[in-house]
PDB file of C-alpha atoms and ligand atoms in Angstrom:
ATOM      1  CA  UNK U 275     108.320  87.054  87.476  1.00  0.00           C
ATOM      2  CA  UNK U 276     107.553  89.995  85.354  1.00  0.00           C
ATOM      3  CA  UNK U 277     105.256  92.709  87.224  1.00  0.00           C
ATOM      4  CA  UNK U 278     104.558  96.078  86.210  1.00  0.00           C
ATOM      5  CA  UNK U 279     103.129  98.467  88.680  1.00  0.00           C
ATOM      6  CA  UNK U 280     100.928 101.706  87.864  1.00  0.00           C
ATOM      7  CA  UNK U 281      98.180 103.548  89.532  1.00  0.00           C
ATOM      8  CA  UNK U 282      94.490 104.152  88.802  1.00  0.00           C
ATOM      9  CA  UNK U 283      92.218 106.820  90.129  1.00  0.00           C
ATOM     10  CA  UNK U 284      88.551 105.585  90.255  1.00  0.00           C
ATOM     11  CA  UNK U 285      86.036 108.094  91.910  1.00  0.00           C
ATOM     12  CA  UNK U 286      88.440 109.292  94.302  1.00  0.00           C
ATOM     13  CA  UNK U 287      90.108 106.150  95.299  1.00  0.00           C
ATOM     14  CA  UNK U 288      93.541 105.328  94.426  1.00  0.00           C
ATOM     15  CA  UNK U 289      93.956 101.715  92.963  1.00  0.00           C
ATOM     16  CA  UNK U 290      97.425 100.098  92.938  1.00  0.00           C
ATOM     17  CA  UNK U 291      97.502  98.266  89.560  1.00  0.00           C
ATOM     18  CA  UNK U 292      99.395  95.131  89.509  1.00  0.00           C
ATOM     19  CA  UNK U 293     100.101  93.605  85.875  1.00  0.00           C
ATOM     20  CA  UNK U 294     101.450  90.134  85.903  1.00  0.00           C
ATOM     21  CA  UNK U 295     101.278  86.835  84.656  1.00  0.00           C
ATOM     22  CA  UNK U 296      97.968  85.825  85.906  1.00  0.00           C
ATOM     23  CA  UNK U 297      94.849  84.700  84.387  1.00  0.00           C
ATOM     24  CA  UNK U 298      92.043  86.535  86.326  1.00  0.00           C
ATOM     25  CA  UNK U 299      91.395  89.776  87.861  1.00  0.00           C
ATOM     26  CA  UNK U 300      91.925  89.933  91.524  1.00  0.00           C
ATOM     27  CA  UNK U 301      90.976  92.821  93.535  1.00  0.00           C
ATOM     28  CA  UNK U 302      91.849  93.194  97.180  1.00  0.00           C
ATOM     29  CA  UNK U 303      92.048  95.540 100.241  1.00  0.00           C
ATOM     30  CA  UNK U 304      95.117  95.261 102.471  1.00  0.00           C
ATOM     31  CA  UNK U 305      94.362  95.630 106.347  1.00  0.00           C
ATOM     32  CA  UNK U 306      95.726  99.215 106.022  1.00  0.00           C
ATOM     33  CA  UNK U 307      93.229 100.424 103.381  1.00  0.00           C
ATOM     34  CA  UNK U 308      95.460  99.983 100.201  1.00  0.00           C
ATOM     35  CA  UNK U 309      93.591  98.854  97.271  1.00  0.00           C
ATOM     36  CA  UNK U 310      95.268  96.363  94.768  1.00  0.00           C
ATOM     37  CA  UNK U 311      94.134  95.126  91.468  1.00  0.00           C
ATOM     38  CA  UNK U 312      96.027  92.406  89.869  1.00  0.00           C
ATOM     39  CA  UNK U 313      95.395  91.911  86.326  1.00  0.00           C
ATOM     40  CA  UNK U 314      96.922  90.037  83.241  1.00  0.00           C
ATOM     41  CA  UNK U 315      98.944  92.188  81.032  1.00  0.00           C
ATOM     42  CA  UNK U 316      96.347  92.302  78.236  1.00  0.00           C
ATOM     43  CA  UNK U 317      93.766  94.205  80.361  1.00  0.00           C
ATOM     44  CA  UNK U 318      93.717  97.569  79.529  1.00  0.00           C
ATOM     45  CA  UNK U 319      93.369 100.472  82.029  1.00  0.00           C
ATOM     46  CA  UNK U 320      89.799 101.248  80.990  1.00  0.00           C
ATOM     47  CA  UNK U 321      88.912  97.606  81.534  1.00  0.00           C
ATOM     48  CA  UNK U 322      90.596  97.583  84.937  1.00  0.00           C
ATOM     49  CA  UNK U 323      88.527 100.929  85.621  1.00  0.00           C
ATOM     50  CA  UNK U 324      85.204  99.342  84.625  1.00  0.00           C
ATOM     51  CA  UNK U 325      86.083  96.269  86.845  1.00  0.00           C
ATOM     52  CA  UNK U 326      86.626  98.602  89.856  1.00  0.00           C
ATOM     53  CA  UNK U 327      83.405 100.692  89.111  1.00  0.00           C
ATOM     54  CA  UNK U 328      81.611  97.294  89.224  1.00  0.00           C
ATOM     55  CA  UNK U 329      83.007  96.437  92.500  1.00  0.00           C
ATOM     56  CA  UNK U 330      82.480 100.030  94.145  1.00  0.00           C
ATOM     57  CA  UNK U 331      79.733  99.061  96.594  1.00  0.00           C
ATOM     58  CA  UNK U 332      81.925  96.189  97.968  1.00  0.00           C
ATOM     59  CA  UNK U 333      85.140  98.399  98.055  1.00  0.00           C
ATOM     60  CA  UNK U 334      83.223 101.238 100.006  1.00  0.00           C
ATOM     61  CA  UNK U 335      81.728  98.871 102.306  1.00  0.00           C
ATOM     62  CA  UNK U 336      84.989  97.351 103.118  1.00  0.00           C
ATOM     63  CA  UNK U 337      86.949 100.691 103.298  1.00  0.00           C
ATOM     64  CA  UNK U 338      84.381 101.971 105.787  1.00  0.00           C
ATOM     65  CA  UNK U 339      84.871  99.150 108.027  1.00  0.00           C
ATOM     66  CA  UNK U 340      88.698  99.580 107.915  1.00  0.00           C
ATOM     67  CA  UNK U 341      88.336 103.128 108.624  1.00  0.00           C
ATOM     68  CA  UNK U 342      86.060 102.655 111.543  1.00  0.00           C
ATOM     69  CA  UNK U 343      88.545 100.027 112.835  1.00  0.00           C
ATOM     70  CA  UNK U 344      91.339 102.515 112.448  1.00  0.00           C
ATOM     71  CA  UNK U 345      89.564 105.060 114.649  1.00  0.00           C
ATOM     72  CA  UNK U 346      89.170 102.531 117.203  1.00  0.00           C
ATOM     73  CA  UNK U 347      92.748 101.751 117.393  1.00  0.00           C
ATOM     74  CA  UNK U 348      94.840 104.861 116.695  1.00  0.00           C
ATOM     75  CA  UNK U 349      98.358 104.211 115.850  1.00  0.00           C
ATOM     76  CA  UNK U 350      99.506 107.518 116.863  1.00  0.00           C
ATOM     77  CA  UNK U 351      99.542 108.132 120.555  1.00  0.00           C
ATOM     78  CA  UNK U 352     100.452 112.005 120.468  1.00  0.00           C
ATOM     79  CA  UNK U 353      96.824 112.221 121.785  1.00  0.00           C
ATOM     80  CA  UNK U 354      94.719 109.955 123.782  1.00  0.00           C
ATOM     81  CA  UNK U 355      91.054 109.955 124.364  1.00  0.00           C
ATOM     82  CA  UNK U 356      89.822 109.622 127.913  1.00  0.00           C
ATOM     83  CA  UNK U 357      86.247 110.494 129.271  1.00  0.00           C
ATOM     84  CA  UNK U 358      85.252 112.380 126.112  1.00  0.00           C
ATOM     85  CA  UNK U 359      88.557 114.680 126.047  1.00  0.00           C
ATOM     86  CA  UNK U 360      91.769 114.159 123.898  1.00  0.00           C
ATOM     87  CA  UNK U 361      94.954 114.546 125.982  1.00  0.00           C
ATOM     88  CA  UNK U 362      98.242 115.355 124.852  1.00  0.00           C
ATOM     89  CA  UNK U 363     100.736 112.613 125.936  1.00  0.00           C
ATOM     90  CA  UNK U 364     104.201 112.944 127.407  1.00  0.00           C
ATOM     91  CA  UNK U 365     106.146 109.741 127.714  1.00  0.00           C
ATOM     92  CA  UNK U 366     108.749 109.497 130.597  1.00  0.00           C
ATOM     93  CA  UNK U 367     111.070 106.620 131.430  1.00  0.00           C
ATOM     94  CA  UNK U 368     110.682 105.761 134.955  1.00  0.00           C
ATOM     95  CA  UNK U 369     111.703 102.827 137.453  1.00  0.00           C
ATOM     96  CA  UNK U 370     108.146 103.264 138.871  1.00  0.00           C
ATOM     97  CA  UNK U 371     106.093 102.245 135.902  1.00  0.00           C
ATOM     98  CA  UNK U 372     103.874 101.643 134.028  1.00  0.00           C
ATOM     99  CA  UNK U 373     101.771 104.630 135.262  1.00  0.00           C
ATOM    100  CA  UNK U 374      99.475 106.991 133.579  1.00  0.00           C
ATOM    101  CA  UNK U 375      98.885 110.477 135.302  1.00  0.00           C
ATOM    102  CA  UNK U 376      97.067 113.593 134.103  1.00  0.00           C
ATOM    103  CA  UNK U 377      98.927 116.363 135.279  1.00  0.00           C
ATOM    104  CA  UNK U 378      97.766 120.032 136.190  1.00  0.00           C
ATOM    105  CA  UNK U 379      98.200 121.207 132.534  1.00  0.00           C
ATOM    106  CA  UNK U 380      95.745 118.456 131.438  1.00  0.00           C
ATOM    107  CA  UNK U 381      98.485 116.445 129.851  1.00  0.00           C
ATOM    108  CA  UNK U 382      98.625 112.781 129.985  1.00  0.00           C
ATOM    109  CA  UNK U 383     101.976 111.574 131.291  1.00  0.00           C
ATOM    110  CA  UNK U 384     102.692 108.167 130.492  1.00  0.00           C
ATOM    111  CA  UNK U 385     105.391 106.339 132.526  1.00  0.00           C
ATOM    112  CA  UNK U 386     107.237 103.378 131.077  1.00  0.00           C
ATOM    113  CA  UNK U 387     109.907 101.151 132.493  1.00  0.00           C
ATOM    114  CA  UNK U 388     113.278 102.082 130.853  1.00  0.00           C
ATOM    115  CA  UNK U 389     113.876 100.056 127.853  1.00  0.00           C
ATOM    116  CA  UNK U 390     109.907  99.540 127.211  1.00  0.00           C
ATOM    117  CA  UNK U 391     109.497  99.968 123.242  1.00  0.00           C
ATOM    118  CA  UNK U 392     106.659 102.351 122.393  1.00  0.00           C
ATOM    119  CA  UNK U 393     104.871  99.552 120.935  1.00  0.00           C
ATOM    120  CA  UNK U 394     103.897  98.808 124.448  1.00  0.00           C
ATOM    121  CA  UNK U 395     101.640 101.870 124.859  1.00  0.00           C
ATOM    122  CA  UNK U 396      98.390 100.200 123.544  1.00  0.00           C
ATOM    123  CA  UNK U 397      98.705  97.599 126.499  1.00  0.00           C
ATOM    124  CA  UNK U 398      99.602 100.277 129.043  1.00  0.00           C
ATOM    125  CA  UNK U 399      96.702 102.288 128.160  1.00  0.00           C
ATOM    126  CA  UNK U 400      94.364  99.498 128.089  1.00  0.00           C
ATOM    127  CA  UNK U 401      95.355  98.489 131.790  1.00  0.00           C
ATOM    128  CA  UNK U 402      94.939 102.063 132.781  1.00  0.00           C
ATOM    129  CA  UNK U 403      91.531 102.386 130.931  1.00  0.00           C
ATOM    130  CA  UNK U 404      90.419  99.244 132.755  1.00  0.00           C
ATOM    131  CA  UNK U 405      91.530 100.612 136.223  1.00  0.00           C
ATOM    132  CA  UNK U 406      89.694 103.770 135.571  1.00  0.00           C
ATOM    133  CA  UNK U 407      86.629 102.193 134.650  1.00  0.00           C
ATOM    134  CA  UNK U 408      86.983 100.050 137.595  1.00  0.00           C
ATOM    135  CA  UNK U 409      86.668 103.432 139.725  1.00  0.00           C
ATOM    136  CA  UNK U 410      83.966 104.961 137.661  1.00  0.00           C
ATOM    137  CA  UNK U 411      81.506 102.045 137.050  1.00  0.00           C
ATOM    138  CA  UNK U 412      80.970 100.536 140.566  1.00  0.00           C
ATOM    139  CA  UNK U 413      79.352 103.541 142.106  1.00  0.00           C
ATOM    140  CA  UNK U 414      77.074 104.093 139.147  1.00  0.00           C
ATOM    141  CA  UNK U 415      76.081 100.448 139.428  1.00  0.00           C
ATOM    142  CA  UNK U 416      75.425 100.903 143.236  1.00  0.00           C
ATOM    143  CA  UNK U 417      73.298 104.077 142.551  1.00  0.00           C
ATOM    144  CA  UNK U 418      71.320 102.729 139.724  1.00  0.00           C
ATOM    145  CA  UNK U 419      70.539  99.346 141.615  1.00  0.00           C
ATOM    146  CA  UNK U 420      68.701 101.188 144.284  1.00  0.00           C
ATOM    147  CA  UNK U 421      66.744 103.367 141.406  1.00  0.00           C
ATOM    148  CA  UNK U 422      66.205 100.459 138.998  1.00  0.00           C
ATOM    149  CA  UNK U 423      65.411  97.960 141.753  1.00  0.00           C
ATOM    150  CA  UNK U 424      67.606  95.182 140.482  1.00  0.00           C
ATOM    151  CA  UNK U 425      70.951  93.533 141.394  1.00  0.00           C
ATOM    152  CA  UNK U 426      74.051  93.317 139.597  1.00  0.00           C
ATOM    153  CA  UNK U 427      76.179  90.278 140.766  1.00  0.00           C
ATOM    154  CA  UNK U 428      79.334  91.021 138.822  1.00  0.00           C
ATOM    155  CA  UNK U 429      80.761  92.900 136.036  1.00  0.00           C
ATOM    156  CA  UNK U 430      83.908  92.762 134.056  1.00  0.00           C
ATOM    157  CA  UNK U 431      85.566  94.488 131.262  1.00  0.00           C
ATOM    158  CA  UNK U 432      86.604  93.426 127.738  1.00  0.00           C
ATOM    159  CA  UNK U 433      87.326  94.614 124.469  1.00  0.00           C
ATOM    160  CA  UNK U 434      84.347  94.160 122.068  1.00  0.00           C
ATOM    161  CA  UNK U 435      84.088  94.981 118.335  1.00  0.00           C
ATOM    162  CA  UNK U 436      80.462  95.480 118.175  1.00  0.00           C
ATOM    163  CA  UNK U 437      79.026  96.072 121.518  1.00  0.00           C
ATOM    164  CA  UNK U 438      79.497  98.544 124.300  1.00  0.00           C
ATOM    165  CA  UNK U 439      78.121  96.251 126.856  1.00  0.00           C
ATOM    166  CA  UNK U 440      76.566  92.813 127.217  1.00  0.00           C
ATOM    167  CA  UNK U 441      74.257  91.419 130.057  1.00  0.00           C
ATOM    168  CA  UNK U 442      73.799  87.916 131.256  1.00  0.00           C
ATOM    169  CA  UNK U 443      70.230  88.075 132.488  1.00  0.00           C
ATOM    170  CA  UNK U 444      70.339  84.896 134.170  1.00  0.00           C
ATOM    171  CA  UNK U 445      73.669  85.360 136.103  1.00  0.00           C
ATOM    172  CA  UNK U 446      73.084  89.133 136.553  1.00  0.00           C
ATOM    173  CA  UNK U 447      76.614  89.528 135.258  1.00  0.00           C
ATOM    174  CA  UNK U 448      77.439  92.645 132.974  1.00  0.00           C
ATOM    175  CA  UNK U 449      80.493  93.101 130.630  1.00  0.00           C
ATOM    176  CA  UNK U 450      81.651  96.678 129.510  1.00  0.00           C
ATOM    177  CA  UNK U 451      83.570  97.460 126.669  1.00  0.00           C
ATOM    178  CA  UNK U 452      87.124  98.941 127.722  1.00  0.00           C
ATOM    179  CA  UNK U 453      86.557 101.482 124.749  1.00  0.00           C
ATOM    180  CA  UNK U 454      83.860 103.188 127.218  1.00  0.00           C
ATOM    181  CA  UNK U 455      86.851 104.945 128.975  1.00  0.00           C
ATOM    182  CA  UNK U 456      87.307 107.154 125.929  1.00  0.00           C
ATOM    183  CA  UNK U 457      83.520 108.276 126.201  1.00  0.00           C
ATOM    184  CA  UNK U 458      81.906 111.026 128.138  1.00  0.00           C
ATOM    185  CA  UNK U 459      80.713 110.330 131.627  1.00  0.00           C
ATOM    186  CA  UNK U 460      77.065 110.398 130.668  1.00  0.00           C
ATOM    187  CA  UNK U 461      77.649 107.919 127.868  1.00  0.00           C
ATOM    188  CA  UNK U 462      79.190 105.670 130.252  1.00  0.00           C
ATOM    189  CA  UNK U 463      76.212 105.984 132.618  1.00  0.00           C
ATOM    190  CA  UNK U 464      73.891 105.476 129.628  1.00  0.00           C
ATOM    191  CA  UNK U 465      75.362 102.036 128.929  1.00  0.00           C
ATOM    192  CA  UNK U 466      75.393 101.255 132.644  1.00  0.00           C
ATOM    193  CA  UNK U 467      71.554 101.905 132.863  1.00  0.00           C
ATOM    194  CA  UNK U 468      71.034 100.122 129.329  1.00  0.00           C
ATOM    195  CA  UNK U 469      72.512  97.148 130.732  1.00  0.00           C
ATOM    196  CA  UNK U 470      70.897  97.082 133.862  1.00  0.00           C
ATOM    197  CA  UNK U 471      67.589  97.706 132.233  1.00  0.00           C
ATOM    198  CA  UNK U 472      68.099  94.372 130.609  1.00  0.00           C
ATOM    199  CA  UNK U 473      67.804  92.659 133.909  1.00  0.00           C
ATOM    200  CA  UNK U 474      64.164  93.807 133.820  1.00  0.00           C
ATOM    201  CA  UNK U 475      63.652  93.485 129.944  1.00  0.00           C
ATOM    202  CA  UNK U 476      65.721  91.154 127.944  1.00  0.00           C
ATOM    203  CA  UNK U 477      65.156  92.561 124.234  1.00  0.00           C
ATOM    204  CA  UNK U 478      65.047  96.089 122.949  1.00  0.00           C
ATOM    205  CA  UNK U 479      61.449  96.329 122.233  1.00  0.00           C
ATOM    206  CA  UNK U 480      58.762  98.679 123.547  1.00  0.00           C
ATOM    207  CA  UNK U 481      58.917  97.560 127.169  1.00  0.00           C
ATOM    208  CA  UNK U 482      62.763  98.101 127.117  1.00  0.00           C
ATOM    209  CA  UNK U 483      62.390 101.503 125.665  1.00  0.00           C
ATOM    210  CA  UNK U 484      59.764 102.502 128.196  1.00  0.00           C
ATOM    211  CA  UNK U 485      62.207 101.257 131.187  1.00  0.00           C
ATOM    212  CA  UNK U 486      64.905 103.389 129.657  1.00  0.00           C
ATOM    213  CA  UNK U 487      62.438 106.508 129.274  1.00  0.00           C
ATOM    214  CA  UNK U 488      61.383 106.069 132.915  1.00  0.00           C
ATOM    215  CA  UNK U 489      65.033 106.042 134.328  1.00  0.00           C
ATOM    216  CA  UNK U 490      67.043 107.977 131.822  1.00  0.00           C
ATOM    217  CA  UNK U 491      64.657 110.208 129.564  1.00  0.00           C
ATOM    218  CA  UNK U 492      67.777 111.548 127.526  1.00  0.00           C
ATOM    219  CA  UNK U 493      69.224 108.129 126.721  1.00  0.00           C
ATOM    220  CA  UNK U 494      68.542 108.721 123.016  1.00  0.00           C
ATOM    221  CA  UNK U 495      71.031 111.397 123.034  1.00  0.00           C
ATOM    222  CA  UNK U 496      73.729 109.432 124.719  1.00  0.00           C
ATOM    223  CA  UNK U 497      72.894 106.724 122.278  1.00  0.00           C
ATOM    224  CA  UNK U 498      73.508 108.898 119.171  1.00  0.00           C
ATOM    225  CA  UNK U 499      76.663 110.236 120.658  1.00  0.00           C
ATOM    226  CA  UNK U 500      78.060 106.686 121.152  1.00  0.00           C
ATOM    227  CA  UNK U 501      77.050 105.555 117.803  1.00  0.00           C
ATOM    228  CA  UNK U 502      79.364 108.008 116.312  1.00  0.00           C
ATOM    229  CA  UNK U 503      81.430 104.999 116.020  1.00  0.00           C
ATOM    230  CA  UNK U 504      80.449 101.528 115.191  1.00  0.00           C
ATOM    231  CA  UNK U 505      79.863  99.803 118.249  1.00  0.00           C
ATOM    232  CA  UNK U 506      76.534  99.000 119.675  1.00  0.00           C
ATOM    233  CA  UNK U 507      75.104  98.331 123.023  1.00  0.00           C
TER     234      UNK U 507
HETATM  235 ZN1  LIG R  14      71.007  96.057 124.869  1.00  0.00          ZN
END
């Protein structure tokens, strides 16, 4: 098949133009953010450009989503976020592994079993984040149970794309997003209090806000800090 590749710049975006024997125009975005426009040979650059311009709102919306997702799942592990700080990582191959230790120079030492590929890092870090949250969250729940006057029956961790936490108000069970381990302690506490306030008030209405104001007057600041990335509580 005869295929001709070229590039097109449209309002700061680089479009990979692919001319081939097709009938229609097809605009697509690859998961890595690459924008492709497949067009028939007869379509000129200026027509192609006009087509892209007409699709700019759609393009920007999708690119934004991809970029936010990328920020959540970094593929470079030279630095790793933890409790609001960014740690430089050092990888060691060791028989007693996997382990993650923050050393006295504030470096994150990641121990992997010999022969483990570095592609295993996200899994190792995910397990470590869960372990750390299991140390941080139970004392918070205990303290806030006596302040708010509610009882949390159980809590678990999972990866969520759109929420920092969810609360089953019937079973008094809370799920926390593993990503919270990357956030500052006050932000983690804010989500704990937020989810626990749902045990008093289901929705996010006036009553709920009054509840948050009463127990954690600064909650709006923490919410703002958390909303730097696209996950809601
Ligand atoms: Zn909520």
